[in-house]
Structure formats: C-alpha cells, structure tokens
mmCIF file of N, CA and C in Angstrom:
data_model
loop_
_atom_site.group_PDB
_atom_site.id
_atom_site.type_symbol
_atom_site.label_atom_id
_atom_site.label_comp_id
_atom_site.label_asym_id
_atom_site.label_seq_id
_atom_site.Cartn_x
_atom_site.Cartn_y
_atom_site.Cartn_z
ATOM 1 N N GLY F 1 136.005 69.129 125.153
ATOM 2 C CA GLY F 1 135.737 70.335 125.876
ATOM 3 C C GLY F 1 135.045 71.349 124.994
ATOM 4 N N THR F 2 134.456 72.321 125.604
ATOM 5 C CA THR F 2 133.771 73.390 124.896
ATOM 6 C C THR F 2 134.725 74.544 124.679
ATOM 7 N N ASN F 3 134.718 75.100 123.472
ATOM 8 C CA ASN F 3 135.532 76.265 123.175
ATOM 9 C C ASN F 3 134.640 77.492 123.185
ATOM 10 N N TRP F 4 134.966 78.477 123.950
ATOM 11 C CA TRP F 4 134.229 79.709 123.994
ATOM 12 C C TRP F 4 135.039 80.761 123.270
ATOM 13 N N GLY F 5 134.376 81.597 122.532
ATOM 14 C CA GLY F 5 135.118 82.615 121.818
ATOM 15 C C GLY F 5 134.253 83.795 121.462
ATOM 16 N N TYR F 6 134.895 84.894 121.145
ATOM 17 C CA TYR F 6 134.246 86.112 120.708
ATOM 18 C C TYR F 6 134.947 86.590 119.455
ATOM 19 N N THR F 7 134.196 87.220 118.562
ATOM 20 C CA THR F 7 134.833 87.922 117.459
ATOM 21 C C THR F 7 134.726 89.400 117.755
ATOM 22 N N VAL F 8 135.787 90.109 117.473
ATOM 23 C CA VAL F 8 135.843 91.541 117.746
ATOM 24 C C VAL F 8 136.119 92.240 116.427
ATOM 25 N N THR F 9 135.209 93.117 115.993
ATOM 26 C CA THR F 9 135.410 93.886 114.779
ATOM 27 C C THR F 9 136.015 95.222 115.174
ATOM 28 N N SER F 10 137.167 95.521 114.594
ATOM 29 C CA SER F 10 137.898 96.723 114.970
ATOM 30 C C SER F 10 138.192 97.562 113.742
ATOM 31 N N TRP F 11 138.408 98.848 113.995
ATOM 32 C CA TRP F 11 138.765 99.773 112.941
ATOM 33 C C TRP F 11 140.061 100.460 113.331
ATOM 34 N N TRP F 12 141.017 100.393 112.439
ATOM 35 C CA TRP F 12 142.296 101.031 112.698
ATOM 36 C C TRP F 12 142.768 101.669 111.409
ATOM 37 N N GLY F 13 142.588 102.970 111.308
ATOM 38 C CA GLY F 13 142.947 103.691 110.085
ATOM 39 C C GLY F 13 142.080 103.206 108.937
ATOM 40 N N PRO F 14 142.673 102.838 107.813
ATOM 41 C CA PRO F 14 141.897 102.408 106.653
ATOM 42 C C PRO F 14 141.499 100.934 106.716
ATOM 43 N N VAL F 15 141.836 100.221 107.774
ATOM 44 C CA VAL F 15 141.632 98.774 107.836
ATOM 45 C C VAL F 15 140.553 98.434 108.855
ATOM 46 N N VAL F 16 139.613 97.605 108.438
ATOM 47 C CA VAL F 16 138.633 97.033 109.350
ATOM 48 C C VAL F 16 138.983 95.554 109.458
ATOM 49 N N SER F 17 139.143 95.076 110.657
ATOM 50 C CA SER F 17 139.552 93.681 110.824
ATOM 51 C C SER F 17 138.732 93.022 111.917
ATOM 52 N N GLN F 18 138.816 91.712 111.934
ATOM 53 C CA GLN F 18 138.161 90.942 112.986
ATOM 54 C C GLN F 18 139.210 90.144 113.739
ATOM 55 N N VAL F 19 139.051 90.087 115.035
ATOM 56 C CA VAL F 19 139.958 89.347 115.896
ATOM 57 C C VAL F 19 139.128 88.280 116.590
ATOM 58 N N LEU F 20 139.642 87.075 116.636
ATOM 59 C CA LEU F 20 138.964 85.983 117.317
ATOM 60 C C LEU F 20 139.639 85.761 118.658
ATOM 61 N N LEU F 21 138.877 85.889 119.722
ATOM 62 C CA LEU F 21 139.389 85.663 121.073
ATOM 63 C C LEU F 21 138.846 84.336 121.566
ATOM 64 N N ARG F 22 139.732 83.475 122.018
ATOM 65 C CA ARG F 22 139.324 82.176 122.526
ATOM 66 C C ARG F 22 139.603 82.119 124.019
ATOM 67 N N TYR F 23 138.608 81.689 124.765
ATOM 68 C CA TYR F 23 138.732 81.595 126.221
ATOM 69 C C TYR F 23 138.842 80.129 126.615
ATOM 70 N N GLU F 24 139.586 79.869 127.656
ATOM 71 C CA GLU F 24 139.741 78.504 128.165
ATOM 72 C C GLU F 24 138.491 78.049 128.916
ATOM 73 N N GLN F 25 137.737 78.994 129.462
ATOM 74 C CA GLN F 25 136.517 78.658 130.187
ATOM 75 C C GLN F 25 135.424 79.625 129.756
ATOM 76 N N ASP F 26 134.206 79.339 130.188
ATOM 77 C CA ASP F 26 133.077 80.179 129.815
ATOM 78 C C ASP F 26 133.310 81.596 130.334
ATOM 79 N N PRO F 27 133.341 82.581 129.407
ATOM 80 C CA PRO F 27 133.610 83.946 129.853
ATOM 81 C C PRO F 27 132.431 84.495 130.654
ATOM 82 N N ALA F 28 132.761 85.342 131.601
ATOM 83 C CA ALA F 28 131.728 85.962 132.444
ATOM 84 C C ALA F 28 131.006 87.038 131.637
ATOM 85 N N THR F 29 130.010 87.645 132.247
ATOM 86 C CA THR F 29 129.218 88.660 131.549
ATOM 87 C C THR F 29 130.030 89.905 131.237
ATOM 88 N N GLY F 30 131.086 90.174 131.941
ATOM 89 C CA GLY F 30 131.899 91.358 131.699
ATOM 90 C C GLY F 30 133.009 91.140 130.683
ATOM 91 N N SER F 31 132.966 90.026 129.964
ATOM 92 C CA SER F 31 134.060 89.716 129.051
ATOM 93 C C SER F 31 134.096 90.652 127.845
ATOM 94 N N GLU F 32 132.970 91.243 127.463
ATOM 95 C CA GLU F 32 132.976 92.197 126.349
ATOM 96 C C GLU F 32 133.829 93.407 126.706
ATOM 97 N N SER F 33 133.607 93.962 127.873
ATOM 98 C CA SER F 33 134.401 95.122 128.274
ATOM 99 C C SER F 33 135.856 94.726 128.523
ATOM 100 N N MET F 34 136.080 93.507 129.001
ATOM 101 C CA MET F 34 137.438 93.027 129.201
ATOM 102 C C MET F 34 138.164 92.906 127.856
ATOM 103 N N SER F 35 137.453 92.433 126.847
ATOM 104 C CA SER F 35 138.050 92.321 125.511
ATOM 105 C C SER F 35 138.385 93.698 124.951
ATOM 106 N N ARG F 36 137.478 94.643 125.123
ATOM 107 C CA ARG F 36 137.733 96.009 124.654
ATOM 108 C C ARG F 36 138.965 96.610 125.353
ATOM 109 N N ARG F 37 139.059 96.391 126.665
ATOM 110 C CA ARG F 37 140.206 96.935 127.413
ATOM 111 C C ARG F 37 141.508 96.288 126.965
ATOM 112 N N ALA F 38 141.491 94.985 126.714
ATOM 113 C CA ALA F 38 142.711 94.295 126.284
ATOM 114 C C ALA F 38 143.183 94.821 124.932
ATOM 115 N N ILE F 39 142.263 95.065 124.018
ATOM 116 C CA ILE F 39 142.635 95.610 122.710
ATOM 117 C C ILE F 39 143.142 97.036 122.869
ATOM 118 N N TYR F 40 142.515 97.811 123.737
ATOM 119 C CA TYR F 40 142.948 99.190 123.959
ATOM 120 C C TYR F 40 144.352 99.231 124.561
ATOM 121 N N LYS F 41 144.635 98.296 125.485
ATOM 122 C CA LYS F 41 145.972 98.250 126.078
ATOM 123 C C LYS F 41 147.026 97.892 125.036
ATOM 124 N N THR F 42 146.652 97.022 124.100
ATOM 125 C CA THR F 42 147.592 96.635 123.047
ATOM 126 C C THR F 42 147.915 97.810 122.145
ATOM 127 N N ASN F 43 146.870 98.520 121.702
ATOM 128 C CA ASN F 43 147.068 99.682 120.828
ATOM 129 C C ASN F 43 145.888 100.623 121.031
ATOM 130 N N PRO F 44 146.091 101.785 121.624
ATOM 131 C CA PRO F 44 144.982 102.707 121.893
ATOM 132 C C PRO F 44 144.370 103.316 120.621
ATOM 133 N N ASN F 45 145.051 103.210 119.482
ATOM 134 C CA ASN F 45 144.532 103.768 118.225
ATOM 135 C C ASN F 45 143.475 102.871 117.584
ATOM 136 N N ILE F 46 143.352 101.633 118.051
ATOM 137 C CA ILE F 46 142.367 100.712 117.493
ATOM 138 C C ILE F 46 141.010 101.005 118.122
ATOM 139 N N ILE F 47 140.006 101.202 117.280
ATOM 140 C CA ILE F 47 138.644 101.453 117.751
ATOM 141 C C ILE F 47 137.869 100.145 117.662
ATOM 142 N N THR F 48 137.401 99.676 118.785
ATOM 143 C CA THR F 48 136.627 98.434 118.814
ATOM 144 C C THR F 48 135.157 98.782 118.574
ATOM 145 N N MET F 49 134.626 98.269 117.470
ATOM 146 C CA MET F 49 133.255 98.623 117.095
ATOM 147 C C MET F 49 132.224 97.620 117.616
ATOM 148 N N MET F 50 132.526 96.340 117.539
ATOM 149 C CA MET F 50 131.509 95.349 117.862
ATOM 150 C C MET F 50 132.173 94.126 118.485
ATOM 151 N N VAL F 51 131.604 93.635 119.563
ATOM 152 C CA VAL F 51 132.073 92.403 120.195
ATOM 153 C C VAL F 51 130.885 91.453 120.212
ATOM 154 N N GLN F 52 131.058 90.271 119.606
ATOM 155 C CA GLN F 52 129.975 89.297 119.513
ATOM 156 C C GLN F 52 130.505 87.921 119.869
ATOM 157 N N THR F 53 129.605 87.065 120.358
ATOM 158 C CA THR F 53 129.979 85.666 120.518
ATOM 159 C C THR F 53 129.949 85.026 119.131
ATOM 160 N N LEU F 54 130.587 83.870 119.018
ATOM 161 C CA LEU F 54 130.598 83.175 117.732
ATOM 162 C C LEU F 54 129.186 82.764 117.323
ATOM 163 N N ASN F 55 128.370 82.372 118.299
ATOM 164 C CA ASN F 55 126.986 81.994 117.981
ATOM 165 C C ASN F 55 126.191 83.183 117.452
ATOM 166 N N GLU F 56 126.381 84.355 118.047
ATOM 167 C CA GLU F 56 125.683 85.556 117.559
ATOM 168 C C GLU F 56 126.100 85.894 116.136
ATOM 169 N N GLN F 57 127.393 85.774 115.862
ATOM 170 C CA GLN F 57 127.872 86.087 114.520
ATOM 171 C C GLN F 57 127.339 85.069 113.513
ATOM 172 N N LEU F 58 127.281 83.811 113.898
ATOM 173 C CA LEU F 58 126.754 82.775 113.022
ATOM 174 C C LEU F 58 125.281 83.024 112.708
ATOM 175 N N LYS F 59 124.498 83.361 113.720
ATOM 176 C CA LYS F 59 123.076 83.655 113.503
ATOM 177 C C LYS F 59 122.896 84.852 112.581
ATOM 178 N N MET F 60 123.720 85.881 112.776
ATOM 179 C CA MET F 60 123.619 87.077 111.951
ATOM 180 C C MET F 60 123.988 86.769 110.499
ATOM 181 N N SER F 61 125.005 85.934 110.297
ATOM 182 C CA SER F 61 125.431 85.635 108.935
ATOM 183 C C SER F 61 124.413 84.746 108.218
ATOM 184 N N GLN F 62 123.645 83.965 108.943
ATOM 185 C CA GLN F 62 122.663 83.083 108.331
ATOM 186 C C GLN F 62 121.277 83.706 108.220
ATOM 187 N N SER F 63 121.080 84.890 108.760
ATOM 188 C CA SER F 63 119.742 85.476 108.767
ATOM 189 C C SER F 63 119.249 85.806 107.363
ATOM 190 N N LEU F 64 120.107 86.272 106.470
ATOM 191 C CA LEU F 64 119.686 86.598 105.115
ATOM 192 C C LEU F 64 119.253 85.342 104.366
ATOM 193 N N GLU F 65 120.011 84.268 104.512
ATOM 194 C CA GLU F 65 119.634 83.013 103.866
ATOM 195 C C GLU F 65 118.307 82.499 104.413
ATOM 196 N N ARG F 66 118.106 82.641 105.721
ATOM 197 C CA ARG F 66 116.857 82.185 106.337
ATOM 198 C C ARG F 66 115.666 82.993 105.824
ATOM 199 N N GLN F 67 115.834 84.316 105.704
ATOM 200 C CA GLN F 67 114.755 85.160 105.188
ATOM 201 C C GLN F 67 114.446 84.821 103.735
ATOM 202 N N THR F 68 115.481 84.588 102.937
ATOM 203 C CA THR F 68 115.282 84.215 101.541
ATOM 204 C C THR F 68 114.529 82.897 101.440
ATOM 205 N N LEU F 69 114.881 81.943 102.292
ATOM 206 C CA LEU F 69 114.194 80.651 102.296
ATOM 207 C C LEU F 69 112.716 80.816 102.632
ATOM 208 N N HIS F 70 112.381 81.651 103.611
ATOM 209 C CA HIS F 70 110.976 81.867 103.979
ATOM 210 C C HIS F 70 110.204 82.508 102.825
ATOM 211 N N ILE F 71 110.807 83.469 102.166
ATOM 212 C CA ILE F 71 110.141 84.114 101.028
ATOM 213 C C ILE F 71 109.899 83.098 99.910
ATOM 214 N N LEU F 72 110.894 82.275 99.623
ATOM 215 C CA LEU F 72 110.740 81.263 98.575
ATOM 216 C C LEU F 72 109.685 80.228 98.938
ATOM 217 N N GLN F 73 109.582 79.883 100.221
ATOM 218 C CA GLN F 73 108.542 78.945 100.637
ATOM 219 C C GLN F 73 107.150 79.530 100.411
ATOM 220 N N TRP F 74 106.964 80.805 100.755
ATOM 221 C CA TRP F 74 105.667 81.436 100.530
ATOM 222 C C TRP F 74 105.355 81.534 99.038
ATOM 223 N N LEU F 75 106.350 81.890 98.239
ATOM 224 C CA LEU F 75 106.126 81.978 96.798
ATOM 225 C C LEU F 75 105.800 80.606 96.199
ATOM 226 N N ALA F 76 106.433 79.558 96.699
ATOM 227 C CA ALA F 76 106.130 78.208 96.225
ATOM 228 C C ALA F 76 104.705 77.812 96.591
ATOM 229 N N ALA F 77 104.263 78.184 97.788
ATOM 230 C CA ALA F 77 102.888 77.874 98.195
ATOM 231 C C ALA F 77 101.882 78.613 97.310
ATOM 232 N N VAL F 78 102.166 79.878 96.997
ATOM 233 C CA VAL F 78 101.284 80.652 96.116
ATOM 234 C C VAL F 78 101.265 80.032 94.722
ATOM 235 N N ALA F 79 102.441 79.618 94.224
ATOM 236 C CA ALA F 79 102.513 78.995 92.901
ATOM 237 C C ALA F 79 101.723 77.689 92.870
ATOM 238 N N LEU F 80 101.810 76.903 93.935
ATOM 239 C CA LEU F 80 101.052 75.650 94.001
ATOM 240 C C LEU F 80 99.552 75.924 94.014
ATOM 241 N N ALA F 81 99.127 76.936 94.774
ATOM 242 C CA ALA F 81 97.702 77.283 94.816
ATOM 243 C C ALA F 81 97.220 77.748 93.440
ATOM 244 N N LEU F 82 98.011 78.579 92.771
ATOM 245 C CA LEU F 82 97.625 79.051 91.438
ATOM 246 C C LEU F 82 97.579 77.903 90.434
ATOM 247 N N ALA F 83 98.522 76.969 90.526
ATOM 248 C CA ALA F 83 98.515 75.819 89.621
ATOM 249 C C ALA F 83 97.289 74.950 89.866
ATOM 250 N N THR F 84 96.923 74.771 91.125
ATOM 251 C CA THR F 84 95.746 73.966 91.453
ATOM 252 C C THR F 84 94.476 74.625 90.920
ATOM 253 N N ILE F 85 94.354 75.930 91.118
ATOM 254 C CA ILE F 85 93.185 76.657 90.607
ATOM 255 C C ILE F 85 93.143 76.596 89.087
ATOM 256 N N GLY F 86 94.303 76.749 88.449
ATOM 257 C CA GLY F 86 94.362 76.684 86.986
ATOM 258 C C GLY F 86 93.982 75.322 86.460
ATOM 259 N N LEU F 87 94.461 74.266 87.104
ATOM 260 C CA LEU F 87 94.114 72.907 86.669
ATOM 261 C C LEU F 87 92.622 72.652 86.832
ATOM 262 N N PHE F 88 92.068 73.064 87.962
ATOM 263 C CA PHE F 88 90.628 72.897 88.161
ATOM 264 C C PHE F 88 89.833 73.657 87.101
ATOM 265 N N SER F 89 90.273 74.863 86.781
ATOM 266 C CA SER F 89 89.563 75.672 85.779
ATOM 267 C C SER F 89 89.596 75.020 84.408
ATOM 268 N N ILE F 90 90.736 74.478 84.034
ATOM 269 C CA ILE F 90 90.856 73.826 82.730
ATOM 270 C C ILE F 90 89.979 72.582 82.678
ATOM 271 N N LEU F 91 89.981 71.799 83.748
ATOM 272 C CA LEU F 91 89.141 70.602 83.779
ATOM 273 C C LEU F 91 87.661 70.964 83.714
ATOM 274 N N ALA F 92 87.272 71.992 84.470
ATOM 275 C CA ALA F 92 85.868 72.417 84.446
ATOM 276 C C ALA F 92 85.477 72.920 83.053
ATOM 277 N N TYR F 93 86.365 73.633 82.401
ATOM 278 C CA TYR F 93 86.081 74.132 81.052
ATOM 279 C C TYR F 93 85.931 72.968 80.072
ATOM 280 N N ASN F 94 86.820 71.980 80.163
ATOM 281 C CA ASN F 94 86.734 70.826 79.251
ATOM 282 C C ASN F 94 85.446 70.041 79.454
ATOM 283 N N VAL F 95 85.044 69.848 80.702
ATOM 284 C CA VAL F 95 83.795 69.115 80.966
ATOM 285 C C VAL F 95 82.596 69.926 80.473
ATOM 286 N N ASP F 96 82.617 71.232 80.721
ATOM 287 C CA ASP F 96 81.514 72.083 80.274
ATOM 288 C C ASP F 96 81.410 72.104 78.752
ATOM 289 N N ARG F 97 82.534 72.103 78.083
ATOM 290 C CA ARG F 97 82.543 72.126 76.617
ATOM 291 C C ARG F 97 81.982 70.827 76.044
ATOM 292 N N ARG F 98 82.164 69.714 76.768
ATOM 293 C CA ARG F 98 81.682 68.409 76.284
ATOM 294 C C ARG F 98 80.294 68.057 76.810
ATOM 295 N N ARG F 99 79.634 68.997 77.474
ATOM 296 C CA ARG F 99 78.316 68.723 78.054
ATOM 297 C C ARG F 99 77.294 68.238 77.019
ATOM 298 N N PRO F 100 77.213 68.868 75.837
ATOM 299 C CA PRO F 100 76.255 68.328 74.842
ATOM 300 C C PRO F 100 76.571 66.884 74.447
ATOM 301 N N GLU F 101 77.865 66.571 74.319
ATOM 302 C CA GLU F 101 78.254 65.196 73.984
ATOM 303 C C GLU F 101 77.815 64.234 75.085
ATOM 304 N N PHE F 102 78.006 64.642 76.337
ATOM 305 C CA PHE F 102 77.601 63.787 77.449
ATOM 306 C C PHE F 102 76.086 63.587 77.453
ATOM 307 N N GLY F 103 75.341 64.636 77.106
ATOM 308 C CA GLY F 103 73.880 64.526 77.041
ATOM 309 C C GLY F 103 73.442 63.530 75.978
ATOM 310 N N VAL F 104 74.064 63.573 74.815
ATOM 311 C CA VAL F 104 73.736 62.636 73.737
ATOM 312 C C VAL F 104 74.070 61.216 74.169
ATOM 313 N N ARG F 105 75.230 61.029 74.791
ATOM 314 C CA ARG F 105 75.626 59.688 75.248
ATOM 315 C C ARG F 105 74.627 59.138 76.275
ATOM 316 N N LEU F 106 74.198 60.012 77.211
ATOM 317 C CA LEU F 106 73.213 59.565 78.198
ATOM 318 C C LEU F 106 71.887 59.226 77.520
ATOM 319 N N ALA F 107 71.495 60.015 76.512
ATOM 320 C CA ALA F 107 70.228 59.764 75.806
ATOM 321 C C ALA F 107 70.284 58.457 75.030
ATOM 322 N N LEU F 108 71.459 58.094 74.554
ATOM 323 C CA LEU F 108 71.608 56.842 73.808
ATOM 324 C C LEU F 108 71.803 55.632 74.714
ATOM 325 N N GLY F 109 71.839 55.866 76.052
ATOM 326 C CA GLY F 109 71.880 54.744 76.988
ATOM 327 C C GLY F 109 73.228 54.485 77.641
ATOM 328 N N ALA F 110 74.155 55.394 77.530
ATOM 329 C CA ALA F 110 75.452 55.186 78.188
ATOM 330 C C ALA F 110 75.258 55.302 79.698
ATOM 331 N N PRO F 111 75.945 54.463 80.471
ATOM 332 C CA PRO F 111 75.803 54.542 81.929
ATOM 333 C C PRO F 111 76.471 55.823 82.447
ATOM 334 N N PRO F 112 75.940 56.401 83.533
ATOM 335 C CA PRO F 112 76.538 57.620 84.099
ATOM 336 C C PRO F 112 77.995 57.423 84.516
ATOM 337 N N GLU F 113 78.345 56.195 84.949
ATOM 338 C CA GLU F 113 79.742 55.944 85.331
ATOM 339 C C GLU F 113 80.679 56.106 84.140
ATOM 340 N N GLY F 114 80.195 55.738 82.950
ATOM 341 C CA GLY F 114 81.002 55.888 81.734
ATOM 342 C C GLY F 114 81.236 57.358 81.418
ATOM 343 N N ILE F 115 80.223 58.191 81.649
ATOM 344 C CA ILE F 115 80.357 59.629 81.399
ATOM 345 C C ILE F 115 81.384 60.219 82.373
ATOM 346 N N VAL F 116 81.290 59.799 83.646
ATOM 347 C CA VAL F 116 82.251 60.277 84.642
ATOM 348 C C VAL F 116 83.667 59.824 84.253
ATOM 349 N N ARG F 117 83.775 58.564 83.795
ATOM 350 C CA ARG F 117 85.067 58.042 83.374
ATOM 351 C C ARG F 117 85.648 58.860 82.223
ATOM 352 N N LEU F 118 84.798 59.272 81.277
ATOM 353 C CA LEU F 118 85.273 60.104 80.162
ATOM 354 C C LEU F 118 85.830 61.436 80.664
ATOM 355 N N GLY F 119 85.123 62.063 81.597
ATOM 356 C CA GLY F 119 85.581 63.339 82.136
ATOM 357 C C GLY F 119 86.865 63.197 82.929
ATOM 358 N N VAL F 120 86.952 62.142 83.737
ATOM 359 C CA VAL F 120 88.157 61.920 84.539
ATOM 360 C C VAL F 120 89.343 61.583 83.630
ATOM 361 N N ARG F 121 89.110 60.761 82.611
ATOM 362 C CA ARG F 121 90.189 60.394 81.694
ATOM 363 C C ARG F 121 90.736 61.637 80.987
ATOM 364 N N SER F 122 89.832 62.510 80.574
ATOM 365 C CA SER F 122 90.262 63.748 79.928
ATOM 366 C C SER F 122 91.076 64.614 80.894
ATOM 367 N N GLY F 123 90.637 64.683 82.149
ATOM 368 C CA GLY F 123 91.356 65.473 83.144
ATOM 369 C C GLY F 123 92.723 64.900 83.476
ATOM 370 N N VAL F 124 92.793 63.571 83.613
ATOM 371 C CA VAL F 124 94.069 62.926 83.914
ATOM 372 C C VAL F 124 95.032 63.105 82.746
ATOM 373 N N LYS F 125 94.514 63.032 81.536
ATOM 374 C CA LYS F 125 95.358 63.224 80.344
ATOM 375 C C LYS F 125 95.930 64.644 80.327
ATOM 376 N N THR F 126 95.074 65.634 80.583
ATOM 377 C CA THR F 126 95.527 67.027 80.605
ATOM 378 C C THR F 126 96.538 67.261 81.726
ATOM 379 N N ALA F 127 96.244 66.726 82.918
ATOM 380 C CA ALA F 127 97.156 66.892 84.044
ATOM 381 C C ALA F 127 98.480 66.175 83.787
ATOM 382 N N GLY F 128 98.442 65.014 83.183
ATOM 383 C CA GLY F 128 99.665 64.271 82.873
ATOM 384 C C GLY F 128 100.554 65.013 81.897
ATOM 385 N N ILE F 129 99.943 65.581 80.855
ATOM 386 C CA ILE F 129 100.724 66.359 79.886
ATOM 387 C C ILE F 129 101.359 67.561 80.575
ATOM 388 N N GLY F 130 100.585 68.247 81.395
ATOM 389 C CA GLY F 130 101.121 69.394 82.128
ATOM 390 C C GLY F 130 102.226 69.005 83.097
ATOM 391 N N LEU F 131 102.067 67.857 83.746
ATOM 392 C CA LEU F 131 103.071 67.382 84.687
ATOM 393 C C LEU F 131 104.377 67.043 83.979
ATOM 394 N N VAL F 132 104.295 66.367 82.839
ATOM 395 C CA VAL F 132 105.497 66.013 82.079
ATOM 396 C C VAL F 132 106.208 67.273 81.589
ATOM 397 N N ILE F 133 105.450 68.209 81.031
ATOM 398 C CA ILE F 133 106.061 69.453 80.542
ATOM 399 C C ILE F 133 106.646 70.251 81.701
ATOM 400 N N GLY F 134 105.922 70.354 82.812
ATOM 401 C CA GLY F 134 106.398 71.120 83.972
ATOM 402 C C GLY F 134 107.649 70.506 84.588
ATOM 403 N N CYS F 135 107.674 69.198 84.766
ATOM 404 C CA CYS F 135 108.864 68.549 85.349
ATOM 405 C C CYS F 135 110.052 68.662 84.405
ATOM 406 N N GLY F 136 109.814 68.504 83.111
ATOM 407 C CA GLY F 136 110.893 68.662 82.155
ATOM 408 C C GLY F 136 111.467 70.071 82.162
ATOM 409 N N ALA F 137 110.583 71.066 82.212
ATOM 410 C CA ALA F 137 111.045 72.458 82.270
ATOM 411 C C ALA F 137 111.783 72.739 83.572
ATOM 412 N N ALA F 138 111.274 72.206 84.688
ATOM 413 C CA ALA F 138 111.933 72.426 85.980
ATOM 414 C C ALA F 138 113.316 71.797 86.000
ATOM 415 N N LEU F 139 113.444 70.588 85.485
ATOM 416 C CA LEU F 139 114.752 69.935 85.447
ATOM 417 C C LEU F 139 115.711 70.688 84.510
ATOM 418 N N GLY F 140 115.197 71.138 83.383
ATOM 419 C CA GLY F 140 116.033 71.868 82.445
ATOM 420 C C GLY F 140 116.495 73.221 82.983
ATOM 421 N N LEU F 141 115.627 73.912 83.700
ATOM 422 C CA LEU F 141 115.967 75.232 84.215
ATOM 423 C C LEU F 141 116.727 75.188 85.528
ATOM 424 N N SER F 142 116.688 74.079 86.245
ATOM 425 C CA SER F 142 117.365 74.019 87.541
ATOM 426 C C SER F 142 118.871 73.876 87.409
ATOM 427 N N HIS F 143 119.345 73.472 86.263
ATOM 428 C CA HIS F 143 120.798 73.338 86.077
ATOM 429 C C HIS F 143 121.326 74.678 85.694
#
C-alpha cells in the first residue's frame, strides 16, 4: 500500500519541532488546514509554521546538492575545454619549434608521412606524460 504523510514544522516557545502525520488514505486538498486545526486543538500555544508533503520536503532537502552538482558539471566542462586548448597549444608550439628540422629532413628526402609521424609521436608522448601525471594527481587528491 501507499503511505501518505505530511511533515509539520511547529514552534512552541524555545523549541522548533517537526511532526510527521501519516494518513491511511490519500489526503484531500484541505488536509493542510485540517492538520493545522488538529495541532491547534491539541495545544493552542503551538504555532504551525509550515505543512509539507514528504515529497516536497525531500525535494527541498536535495535541492542544494542538485545545485552543487550542476555547478560542478559546468566547472568540469570548462576545465576539459581549457585542458584541450592547452594541449593543442603545446602540440602546435612543439611542431612550430621543430619546423626547421622538418624542412631539413624533407630536403634530405624523408617522406612526408615520416614527418607527420614525428609530430604525432611527439604529441602523443607529451599527452601521455600529462595524462599519467594528471591521473596520478587526481587519484592522490581524491582521497
């Protein structure tokens, strides 16, 4: 069976408390006012501040975690974009720095595929070193 319930946040003197009301059947739309009246009949000094369903309270309690998760996802996407741009920049700089060497190799008869292979090998080596250091740092800092 389905359990229906409401949490009621009340204030009575120096104490703020929550009361859980469980209904045997799905409460009607007027159940909030019915809950307030029942608490008032029990003790008129208790001030009922908020009446919520359990689902509403659950959503409210998880909203901060959900917002934090969205912010972290955006920051991770920005970090990935910056890492990609940085890797491309480093590879472009390394190839540009070796341009005279590539020119000499081509003049001496090296095939263009060999020159491309040299540039790719250098890039893969740089990316591999960065990947090993980054994963090691991430594993070390995540604990």
